[in-house]
Each structure stands twice: as structure tokens, then as C-alpha cells.
Amino acid sequence: MAPPLIQATALRKDHRLGDAIVPALRGVTLTIEAGEFVAIMGPSGSGKSSLLHLLGLLDRPTAGGYRLAGRAVADLCPDNRAQIRAQGIGFIFQAFNLLGRNTAIENVELAMTYAGIPRTERRRRAETALTQIGLGERQHHWPGQLSGGEQQRVAIARVLAAGPRLILADEPTGALDTATGREIMALLQDMNRAGRTIVLVTHDPAVAAYAQRIVRMQDGRIVSDLPAAIDRGAMSMIPQAIACPETTAS
Amino acid sequence: MSMVETIRIAWRAVWANLLRSMLTMLGIIIGVAALITMVAVGTGAQNQIDEQIRSLGANLLTIQPGSLNQGGVRLGTGSRQTLSEADAAAIAEEVPGVVVAAPTISGTVQVVQGNANWSTLAGGITPAYLVARDWRVETGRGFTLDEVDTAAKVVLLGATVVDKLFEDEEPLGQLVRIANVPFTIVGVLGRKGQNAGNGRDQDDVVLVPLSTAKLRVLGSNKVSRNAVDFVMVKVVSDEAIVSAQEQIRRLLRQRHRLAAGAPDDFQIRKPSETMEARAAATRSLTFLLAAIASVSLVVGGISIMNIMLVSVTERTHEIGLRQALGARRRDIRNQFLVEATMLCLLGGVLGVGVGALVAVGIGNLAGWPIWVSPASIALGFAFSGAIGVFFGFYPAHKAALLDPIEALRYE
Ligand SMILES: Nc1ncnc2c1ncn2[C@@H]1O[C@H](COP(=O)(O)OP(=O)(O)OP(=O)(O)O)[C@@H](O)[C@H]1O
Ligand SMILES: [Mg+2]
């Protein structure tokens, strides 16, 4: 059997803030199989973004192990991590993160540029992706000329065109209205159905509902990890049963 | 990422901020323009001096009778007529490296043609003289050995004399009277212009065979029939000049039977010497000016570094995003390095253009000879490129080392 796509063991992350050390993750163990759609939820400051950054090889853990598709990646050098990001990981952030001086289609091409895909191929895939998300007509617009939802769709097209195995989204709907958020989630769901693994951070239960599995965090730890259907029941019926022992223990 | 992609990205950044890019380049533009202008002015001056040295005749020595200083009394050159045609023949024969030795006499004469008359310098020469001075006969021909042997009444006119005596007619074949003797014009000399040493018009001259000059034109004031006013010696190369000079000196001392302690009764000089000193001074001045211009180029480089540092800070978020999308450190570093180098090279291009225009303008206004050499253009480009790489490296390095998370969080 193929190894799990994500296999994190006892991940710790301490942030340094001057002389103080802020623990963001206090030992997170998490396994995600290829093809899953996982939502990470939890209060502000619970370490969701920190975890996502580690999973995306944007950051290095203070301690703990991380295997990506079976390969130990926790201690790779920055350039190797960059290469893996270019070829296998796509990010979608809350703030849309487009380059303001590049047109929509150039922004879509950017990730493929770093993956070393040739220019004509890039252009073709970027056009296809933009058409697919309904922005085919606006590929030469600047980010400033697009609405928030459209910008986020360009960011999704960027991931779509590059075609990474793993997609990490940090509150992708956080800055959008409900209807636009739903459109974005529909696009993510399509990508998941096409076989991509998605890990999504959100505060919004309606957004988390698109996932098959919900991981809840608090104070740098995972406090619950359940299939979406069961999570909904568990949270409505016995919320304290899971949250309380952890908070008192720490 | 390929270099082509990197260049494309850098070009986009330069273009997107055109005004700022131009201002950033300004230091380089001014530096390169100054470099080009200074070198153009310096090289022009130097070329002019070289041209003047060439017009004297290359690798030339002149020997004149008399000594500079005798018994505490300064005597004019030519005060004793000790130099002879035989000396010249011996030098040509015996001293290695000597191409020709031209015995020459000279004096002022009146030249008459029809109603026009003109006072000018007459030279009594052998064919060797024209060789020594690299002097072309523009139309007609030089003297034959036969004409020299037979003291033929033939003359070569300098260009200025032709201007003075003939309006439109063809001078070749016509007669002119020199010291009341009719001479046939067999040739007109090519133009040489002013003598840079003494300012004399070198074309204001008539040349007749040495024998004829002695017999009919300038002979009366010479003590000895054999004496000459000076000998011009052409040496094969610049390197051979010093040794030739020494050997000529020894030969002449021996021929003139001078005792061991006695001073020379002749002087050997290198007429281009003072001009060569001027050429050397001009060269050092050019170097100095180029060095000053280079300093402003370095200052331009520092301002490039300054702007690049600001730019890296401003674009921290962009750098973080690029890193998240998979840019490696070297991709980021190259992006900024290429951007800085591009700014400098563009500045270099504009600077070369501005510099060339300014140089030509100065040349026209001040009437200076200007020469924008390809070498100085190449130097300007190479220098500005090197400045870009040098001063761009630190900001680019700084950008490459940014942590992706911190960069992404930066607002
Ligand atoms: N670069 C940093 N320097 C210092 N402390 C940090 C840094 N990044 C995160 N932290 C701290 O680590 C903890 C976890 O932060 P993280 O951003 O992972 O939380 P989060 O769950 O994503 O919160 P939110 O829902 O508000 O985005 C917080 O206490 C935060 O203050
Ligand atoms: Mg967060």
C-alpha cells in the first residue's frame, strides 16, 4: 500500500518573539491519506496556520517528524523544500496573494514558472484553468481590476493549472461574502473530486462542511479528529467532553 | 528557473516603475556619460598630438652642427659648419637601424611667378628627405638621383606656396624664379599643416635638389661647399632610436676626430620629444579624468544598492509569495541581481548616448578634436555591468535569505 500523503508525528513549533518563546504547536500527530479533504478548525491562536505552514514546507518544525508521500522532509534544505513546493504543493491564502504588477494569467503562470514548465505549455494550462473557473474573459486584467472573489478564483486557477497533489488553503473564504465563499468552495470540492488532497483551515462550519474529515485544534494540540458527519453530531451533543480535559490539563 | 524567465521578471519590475528606475539609473547615466565625455576629449587631444608627431615624420632624429654649450658661452646651433654630406652618407651606411640619412640645407628665398612673389623657406634636399619625413608628392614626382647629381633646376612646391602663387592654373611644368633663377615645377607636396612644435606652416616651403641649392640658391652664405645645415635620420622603429642615437654620436665624434674629453660639435635631437611629453601628459590627464568619472560611477552604484535595498523591503510580501510558489533562494537572488544589473546596463546605454552627444557638443563649441572610441564605450558598458553585479549582490542576497513565513506576514 502507498504511504500516507501526510504523516506528521509529534510536531512542535516554537515561535521566537524577541527573547520570549511562543509555543504554537505542542505536539501534533496527524496522518492524511491521498485524496482526503480535511478541514482544520479551532479558536484563533490555536496553531492552525502554524500547522499548515509546516505541512506546506514553508516552515521547519522545532521538533517532530514529517513524511510527505513517504519521504522524510522535516530537515530538508530551503532549496529542496522550495522544489517540493513548486512541484507538489499549492497554497491558497486568505489575502489573495496575487502579484499586483502581473495580469491574472501571469499570476496563474507564476507557480508553473518555478516548477520549470515551458512557456507555451504554461500559457495553455493557465488559459484552460482560467476558463474553467469562469475568468477566461478577464485573463489580462490586473488584480486591482478584479473583485475579491475573482482574485481568489485567480489564486485557485493558479493551483488548478499547476496541478499539485496537495492543496493547502488558509481561510480561503475568510474575506468573502457567503455566496462567493460557496463558489470558491465548489471549486475546491471539484479539485478534490479530481483526486487532489485538500487541507483547509476555517472558522466557518458551513465551509468545513465541504470536508470529509474535521480536525479540531486548541492551544497547539489536536483535540478532536473525526469524520465530518460524526463531528457535527459530537460537537452539538457533547462539546465539553472533548474540549475540557485538554484545557484543564495544560 | 531559466535565465530568460529571470530576465523577463526583472524587466517587468524595471518597466513597472519606470520613473523610479530612471531616477535610480541617473547616477550611472551621469557616471558613464562623464566617463565617455572625458575619455573622448582626452583621446581626441591625444590623437591630435599623435597626428602631429606623425606629420613630423615617425622615428626621426635631426643632427645639427655646433654644440649647445662651449666654454661657458652658449652658441646657437649651426654656429660651426661641421656637418657634411659625407657624415650623412656614413650614418646611412654604418649605423644599423637607420633607414635614410638626409643631408639638408635651408634658407629664406623670394619666389616669383608672373606678378606674384612670395618669401618662403627653401630646402636643398636629396630624395632621402621625403622618405625621412614621410612626405608624399601630391601631384607630379619627386627628384631623381640624376637631377640631384646634375644640379638640375627643378623644384617641388609646398601646398601653401601653390596657394599663394597660383590661382587656378596647374603649377606642374610651369616656371618659377627662385633667387632669380628659373626652376621647373616637377611636383606639388602633400599638405602637412602646422608644425605643432613651433607653429610654423610646414607647407610654406619650396624644395630643390641639394646640389642645386648650394650652387644657385643658398650657396653664397655657406663656408664650406660640403657643409649642410642639418641631417635628418629616419630609424626603423621607435625602439631602435636610442641605440641609433648613441651610435651616430660615436660615429660623428670619430669622424670629426674629437678628443676624449672634448664636447660634441653637433647635436642630435628627437624633434617629437616635446610633443611626446605632451602626449604623455595628455594621457595621464585622460586617466585622471576617467578616474574621477569612475568615482561618480561608483557613487551611482551605491545609489543603485540603496534603491535595491528599499525595493527588497517594499517587495518582501512578493518575495514571500514567490517562495511559497516554489522559488528557490537562487531564483530570488538572481531576480534582484538581474534587476540591478539591468538598471546599470540600461543606465550604461543611456550614459554612452548622452556622453557621446555631450562630447560632440563640446567638440563643436570649443573646437576641440573629439574621439568617442569603441574601447571607451565597451569600458562604459563593462564598468556599469560590473557595478550592477557588485552593488546588486548584497540586496539580492538579503532578499534570497528571507524566511517565507515572515515575508508573507510582512505588510
Ligand atoms: N511569527 C510568529 N512570531 C511569534 N508568534 C507567532 C508567530 N506566528 C504565530 N505565532 C503565535 O503562535 C500561535 C499560533 O498562531 P497561528 O497563526 O498558528 O494561529 P491560528 O490558529 O492560525 O490563528 P487564527 O485563526 O487567528 O489565524 C499564536 O499564539 C501566535 O501568536
Ligand atoms: Mg491563521
XYZ file of C-alpha atoms and ligand atoms in Angstrom, chain A residues 15-17 22-24 42-51 171 203, chain B residues 405 409, ligand 1:
51
model
C 7.985 30.970 17.593
C 10.578 33.328 18.945
C 9.293 36.733 19.802
C 5.718 31.338 21.950
C 4.735 27.714 21.553
C 2.355 27.459 18.591
C -10.205 25.835 16.196
C -10.103 29.129 18.036
C -7.846 31.939 16.987
C -4.264 31.342 18.044
C -4.700 27.594 18.351
C -1.939 26.948 15.810
C -3.901 26.152 12.651
C -1.862 28.372 10.370
C 1.371 27.257 12.001
C 0.448 23.645 11.262
C -9.239 30.582 5.397
C -13.620 29.157 11.271
C 6.601 32.888 6.502
C 3.298 38.086 7.022
N 5.835 34.565 13.502
C 5.351 34.457 14.742
N 6.005 35.006 15.771
C 5.559 34.898 17.013
N 4.465 34.240 17.358
C 3.735 33.672 16.395
C 4.141 33.744 15.032
N 3.247 33.092 14.286
C 2.314 32.626 15.143
N 2.612 32.978 16.382
C 1.849 32.606 17.583
O 1.615 31.227 17.524
C 0.319 30.932 17.934
C -0.422 30.199 16.853
O -0.601 31.075 15.749
P -1.344 30.638 14.428
O -1.179 31.760 13.451
O -0.871 29.321 14.030
O -2.841 30.552 14.934
P -4.165 30.320 14.099
O -4.797 29.136 14.681
O -3.873 30.304 12.655
O -4.997 31.608 14.448
P -6.028 32.420 13.530
O -7.268 31.656 13.498
O -6.187 33.715 14.241
O -5.381 32.570 12.197
C -0.314 32.247 18.303
O -0.232 32.403 19.705
C 0.520 33.288 17.615
O 0.562 34.470 18.364
